[in-house]
Coordinates of C-alpha atoms in Angstrom, one line a residue:
X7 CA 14.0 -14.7 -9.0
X8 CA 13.1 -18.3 -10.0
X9 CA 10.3 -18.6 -12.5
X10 CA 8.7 -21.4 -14.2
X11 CA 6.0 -22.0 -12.2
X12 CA 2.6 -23.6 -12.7
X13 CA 0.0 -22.5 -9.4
X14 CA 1.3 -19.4 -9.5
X15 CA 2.0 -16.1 -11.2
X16 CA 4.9 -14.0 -10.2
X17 CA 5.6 -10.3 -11.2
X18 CA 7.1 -7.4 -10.0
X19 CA 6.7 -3.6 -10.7
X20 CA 8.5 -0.9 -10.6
X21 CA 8.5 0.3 -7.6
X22 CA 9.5 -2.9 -5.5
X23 CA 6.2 -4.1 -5.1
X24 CA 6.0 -8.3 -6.4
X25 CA 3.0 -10.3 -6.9
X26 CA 1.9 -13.5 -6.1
X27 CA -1.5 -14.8 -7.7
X28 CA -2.9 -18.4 -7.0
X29 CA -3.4 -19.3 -10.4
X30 CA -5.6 -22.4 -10.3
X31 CA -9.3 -21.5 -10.2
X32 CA -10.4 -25.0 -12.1
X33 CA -8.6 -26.9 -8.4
X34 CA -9.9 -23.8 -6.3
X35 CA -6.4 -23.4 -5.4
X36 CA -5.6 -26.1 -2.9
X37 CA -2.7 -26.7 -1.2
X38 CA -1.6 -29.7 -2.8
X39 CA 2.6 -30.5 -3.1
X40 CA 3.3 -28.4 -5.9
X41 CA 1.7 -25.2 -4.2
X42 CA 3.3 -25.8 -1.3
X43 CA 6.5 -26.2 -2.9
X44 CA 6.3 -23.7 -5.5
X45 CA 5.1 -20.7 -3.2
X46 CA 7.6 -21.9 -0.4
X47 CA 10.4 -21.4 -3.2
X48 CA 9.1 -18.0 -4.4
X49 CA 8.8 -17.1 -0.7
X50 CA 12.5 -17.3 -0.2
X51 CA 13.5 -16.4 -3.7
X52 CA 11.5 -12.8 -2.8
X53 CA 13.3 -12.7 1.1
X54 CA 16.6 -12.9 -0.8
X55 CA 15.7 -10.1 -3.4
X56 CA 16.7 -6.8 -2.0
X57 CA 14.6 -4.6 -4.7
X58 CA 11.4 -6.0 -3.7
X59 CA 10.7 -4.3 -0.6
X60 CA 6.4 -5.4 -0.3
X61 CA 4.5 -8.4 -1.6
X62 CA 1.0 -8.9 -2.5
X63 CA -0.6 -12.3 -2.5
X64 CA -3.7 -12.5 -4.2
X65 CA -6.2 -15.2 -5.8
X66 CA -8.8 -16.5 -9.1
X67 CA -11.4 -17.3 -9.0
X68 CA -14.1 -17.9 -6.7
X69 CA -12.4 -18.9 -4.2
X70 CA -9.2 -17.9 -2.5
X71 CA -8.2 -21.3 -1.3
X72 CA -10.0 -24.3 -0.5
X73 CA -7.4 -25.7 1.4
X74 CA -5.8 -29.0 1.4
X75 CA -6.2 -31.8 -1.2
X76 CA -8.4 -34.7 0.0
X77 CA -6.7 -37.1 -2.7
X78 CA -3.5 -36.4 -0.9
X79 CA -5.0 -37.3 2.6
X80 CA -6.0 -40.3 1.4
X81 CA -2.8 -41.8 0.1
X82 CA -1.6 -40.2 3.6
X83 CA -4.1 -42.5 5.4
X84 CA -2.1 -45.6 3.9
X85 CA 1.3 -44.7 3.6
X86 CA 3.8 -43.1 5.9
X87 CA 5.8 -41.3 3.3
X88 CA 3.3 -39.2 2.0
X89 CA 1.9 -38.3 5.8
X90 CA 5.9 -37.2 6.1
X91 CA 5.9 -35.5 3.2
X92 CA 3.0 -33.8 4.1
X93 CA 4.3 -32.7 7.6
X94 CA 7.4 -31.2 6.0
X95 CA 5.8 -29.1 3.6
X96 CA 4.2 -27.6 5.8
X97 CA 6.7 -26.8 7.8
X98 CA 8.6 -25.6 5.1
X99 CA 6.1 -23.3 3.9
X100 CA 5.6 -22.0 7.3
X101 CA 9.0 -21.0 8.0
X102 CA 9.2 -19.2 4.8
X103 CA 6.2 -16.7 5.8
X104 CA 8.2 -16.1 9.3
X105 CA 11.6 -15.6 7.5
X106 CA 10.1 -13.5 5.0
X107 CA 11.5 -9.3 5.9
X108 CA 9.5 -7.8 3.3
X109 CA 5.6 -7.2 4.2
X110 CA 3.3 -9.2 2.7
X111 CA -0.4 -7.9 2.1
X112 CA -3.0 -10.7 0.8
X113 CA -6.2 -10.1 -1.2
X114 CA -8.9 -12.6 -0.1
X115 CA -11.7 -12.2 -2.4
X116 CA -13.8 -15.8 -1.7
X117 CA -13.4 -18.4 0.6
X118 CA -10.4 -19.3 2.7
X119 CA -10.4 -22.7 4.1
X120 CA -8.2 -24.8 5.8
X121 CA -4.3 -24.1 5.4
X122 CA -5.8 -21.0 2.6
X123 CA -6.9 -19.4 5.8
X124 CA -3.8 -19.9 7.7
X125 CA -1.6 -18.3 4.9
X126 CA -4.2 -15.2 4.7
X127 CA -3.6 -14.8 8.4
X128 CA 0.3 -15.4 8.4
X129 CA 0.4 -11.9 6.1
X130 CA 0.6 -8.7 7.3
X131 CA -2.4 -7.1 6.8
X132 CA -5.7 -9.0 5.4
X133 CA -8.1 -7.1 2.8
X134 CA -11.1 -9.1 2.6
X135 CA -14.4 -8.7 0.5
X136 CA -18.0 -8.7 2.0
X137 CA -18.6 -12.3 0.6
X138 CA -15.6 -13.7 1.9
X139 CA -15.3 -16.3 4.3
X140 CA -12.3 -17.9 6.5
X141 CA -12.9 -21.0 8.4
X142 CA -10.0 -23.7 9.8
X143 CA -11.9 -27.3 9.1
X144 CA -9.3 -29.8 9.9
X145 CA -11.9 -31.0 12.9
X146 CA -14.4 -31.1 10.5
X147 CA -13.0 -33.8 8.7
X148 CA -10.9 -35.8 11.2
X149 CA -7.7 -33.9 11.3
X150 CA -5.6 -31.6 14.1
X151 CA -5.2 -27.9 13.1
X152 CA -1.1 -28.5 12.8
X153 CA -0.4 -27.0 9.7
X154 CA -0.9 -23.1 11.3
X155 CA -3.9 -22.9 12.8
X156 CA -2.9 -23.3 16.4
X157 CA -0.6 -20.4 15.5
X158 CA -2.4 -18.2 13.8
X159 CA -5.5 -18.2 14.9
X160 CA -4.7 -17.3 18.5
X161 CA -2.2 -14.4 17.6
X162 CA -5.2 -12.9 15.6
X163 CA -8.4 -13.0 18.0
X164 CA -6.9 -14.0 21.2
X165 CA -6.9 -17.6 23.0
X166 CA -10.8 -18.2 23.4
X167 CA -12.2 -17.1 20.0
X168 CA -9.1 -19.3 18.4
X169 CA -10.6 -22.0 20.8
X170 CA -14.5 -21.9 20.0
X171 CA -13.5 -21.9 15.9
X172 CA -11.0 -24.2 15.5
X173 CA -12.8 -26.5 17.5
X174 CA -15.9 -26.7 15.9
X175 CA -14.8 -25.6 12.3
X176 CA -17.3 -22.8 12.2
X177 CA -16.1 -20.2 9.7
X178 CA -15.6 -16.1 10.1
X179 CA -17.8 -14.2 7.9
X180 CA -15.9 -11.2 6.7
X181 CA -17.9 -8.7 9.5
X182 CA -17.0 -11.0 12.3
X183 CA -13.7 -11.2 10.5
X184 CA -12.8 -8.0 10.6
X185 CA -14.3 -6.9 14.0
X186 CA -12.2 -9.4 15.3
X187 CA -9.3 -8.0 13.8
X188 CA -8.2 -11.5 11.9
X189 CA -9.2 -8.9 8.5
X190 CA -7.4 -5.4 8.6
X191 CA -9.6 -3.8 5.4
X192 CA -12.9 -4.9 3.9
X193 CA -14.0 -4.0 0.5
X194 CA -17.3 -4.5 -1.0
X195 CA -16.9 -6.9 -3.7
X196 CA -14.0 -9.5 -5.1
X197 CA -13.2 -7.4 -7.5
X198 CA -12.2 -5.0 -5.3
X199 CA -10.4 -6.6 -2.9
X200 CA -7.0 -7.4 -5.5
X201 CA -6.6 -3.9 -5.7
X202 CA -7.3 -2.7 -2.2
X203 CA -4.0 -5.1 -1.5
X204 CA -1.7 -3.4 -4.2
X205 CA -2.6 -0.1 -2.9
X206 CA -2.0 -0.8 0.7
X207 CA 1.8 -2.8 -0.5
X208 CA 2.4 0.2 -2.2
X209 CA 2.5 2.4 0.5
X210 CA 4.7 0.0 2.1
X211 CA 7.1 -0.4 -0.4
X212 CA 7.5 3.4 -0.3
X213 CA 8.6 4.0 2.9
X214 CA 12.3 3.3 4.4
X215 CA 12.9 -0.2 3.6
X216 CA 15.2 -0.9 6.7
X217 CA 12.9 1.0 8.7
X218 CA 9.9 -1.4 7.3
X219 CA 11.7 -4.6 7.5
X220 CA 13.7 -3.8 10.4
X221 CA 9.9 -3.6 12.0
X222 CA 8.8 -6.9 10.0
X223 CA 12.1 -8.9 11.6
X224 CA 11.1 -8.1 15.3
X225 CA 7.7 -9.1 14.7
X226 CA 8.7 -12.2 13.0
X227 CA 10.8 -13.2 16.0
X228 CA 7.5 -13.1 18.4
X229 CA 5.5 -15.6 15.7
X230 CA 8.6 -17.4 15.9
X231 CA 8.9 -18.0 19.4
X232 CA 4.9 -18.4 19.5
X233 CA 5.8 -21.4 16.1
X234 CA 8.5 -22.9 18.4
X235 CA 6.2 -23.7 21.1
X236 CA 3.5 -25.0 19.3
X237 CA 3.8 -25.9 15.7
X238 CA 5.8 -28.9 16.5
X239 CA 3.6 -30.5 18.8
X240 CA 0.8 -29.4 16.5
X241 CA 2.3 -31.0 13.4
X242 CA 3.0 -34.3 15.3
X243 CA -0.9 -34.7 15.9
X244 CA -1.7 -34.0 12.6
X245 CA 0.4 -36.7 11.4
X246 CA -1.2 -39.2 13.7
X247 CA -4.4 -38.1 12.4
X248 CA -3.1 -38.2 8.7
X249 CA -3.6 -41.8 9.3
X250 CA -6.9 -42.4 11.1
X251 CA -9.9 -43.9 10.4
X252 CA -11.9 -40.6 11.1
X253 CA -9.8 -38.9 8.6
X254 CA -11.4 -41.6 5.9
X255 CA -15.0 -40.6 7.3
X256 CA -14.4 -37.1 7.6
X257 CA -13.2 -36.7 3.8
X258 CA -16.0 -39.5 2.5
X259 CA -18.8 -37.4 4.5
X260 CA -18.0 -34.8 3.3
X261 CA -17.9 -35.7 -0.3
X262 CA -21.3 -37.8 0.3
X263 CA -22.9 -34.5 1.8
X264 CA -23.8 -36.0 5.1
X265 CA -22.7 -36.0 8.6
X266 CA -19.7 -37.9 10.0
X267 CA -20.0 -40.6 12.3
X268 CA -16.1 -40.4 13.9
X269 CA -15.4 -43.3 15.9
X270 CA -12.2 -41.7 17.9
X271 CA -9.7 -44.3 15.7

């Protein structure tokens, strides 16, 4: 498996089991281009490894992700490139979650915002601790949900939930979370929640491995059909919005801790 990399940490035990640790607590882990890159490489490198047979994806810090990278959006704002550069990543990255056999347990033990909530949900089972909280903002700051949400969010809660969250931005508290099944396991503190993951993967890794990934292929085909009549469509509008003037307001707001006034341009 590749190595070398610098947001992540990669290892993998002895029994099968490899893990994946957003290493960038100082960023709060966003998405920028070289996560997106690196874990869409590791992602593949891992569905091409026959000894790993479970994954754990866990986090540092205080928060799990904070999603995307506002310098990024805007140089997307003013250049077409990047906004296609952006758009690609994404899709990369989500096809490597829906081509990935082995299962995939994620440890969210702070905040997951944005696309870092999407990836928690794209993983087979979600432990979460108490403090933890999962919101999809792209609204919130100008931008279409493309990058998973319309996706993911629906497959986890059902249509109308998925509808009243990603289109006000109003984030999950880990309760609501998991009693609306988007969080399979809740712990009690961050700590705890890293562990709770391995044990879980564990389990997995010790079953049949063709009965476990012959399970995780069919129910990768039904996101995949769900992807392939959505995430295209999805994409396209967050590209438009990439360059928007709301997107400029939405980001400034937000760093000038006031309320956006979106003009619809």
């Amino acid at each position: 498996m590749s190595d070398g990399y610098q947001t992540l940490r990669v290892s993998t035990d002895e029994d099968g089991v490899c893990e994946i640790v957003l290493s960038r607590p100082e960023l709060m882990n966003r998405f920028d281009p070289e996560l997106h890159h690196e874990l869409t490489r590791v992602l593949r490198d891992i569905a091409a490894d026959r000894s790993v047979r479970a994954v754990v994806l866990a986090s540092t810090g205080k928060a799990f992700s904070a999603g995307g990278d506002f310098e990024l959006m805007e140089a997307a704002h003013k250049d077409a490139d990047v906004r296609r550069g952006i758009i690609g990543d994404a899709r990369h990255l989500l096809d490597a979650f829906l081509a990935l056999p082995q299962p995939i347990v994620v440890a969210v033990q702070g905040a997951a915002i944005g696309l870092g909530a999407t990836v928690a949900m794209l993983c087979d089972a979600v432990v979460a601790s108490r403090n933890a909280v999962l919101a999809d903002t792209h609204v919130a700051i100008g931008l279409v949900a493309g990058d998973g949400g319309c996706l993911v969010w629906p497959q986890a809660m059902g249509m109308t939930r998925a509808r009243r969250h990603l289109l006000t931005g109003d984030p999950l508290d880990a309760d609501t979370a998991l009693r609306l099944g988007v969080v399979t396991d809740l712990v009690d503190g961050p700590e705890e929640a890293h562990p709770a993951a391995t044990e879980i993967a564990g389990r997995m890794a010790r079953l049949a491995p063709l009965a476990v990934q012959g399970t995780k292929r069919a129910l990768n085909q039904v996101s995949r059909q769900r992807a392939d009549e959505v995430v295209d469509l999805a994409l396209a509008f967050e590209e438009q919005t990439l360059a928007s003037e709301d997107l400029l307001e939405g980001v400034a707001s937000f760093k000038e801790r006031r309320s956006p006034r979106f003009a619809g341009r």
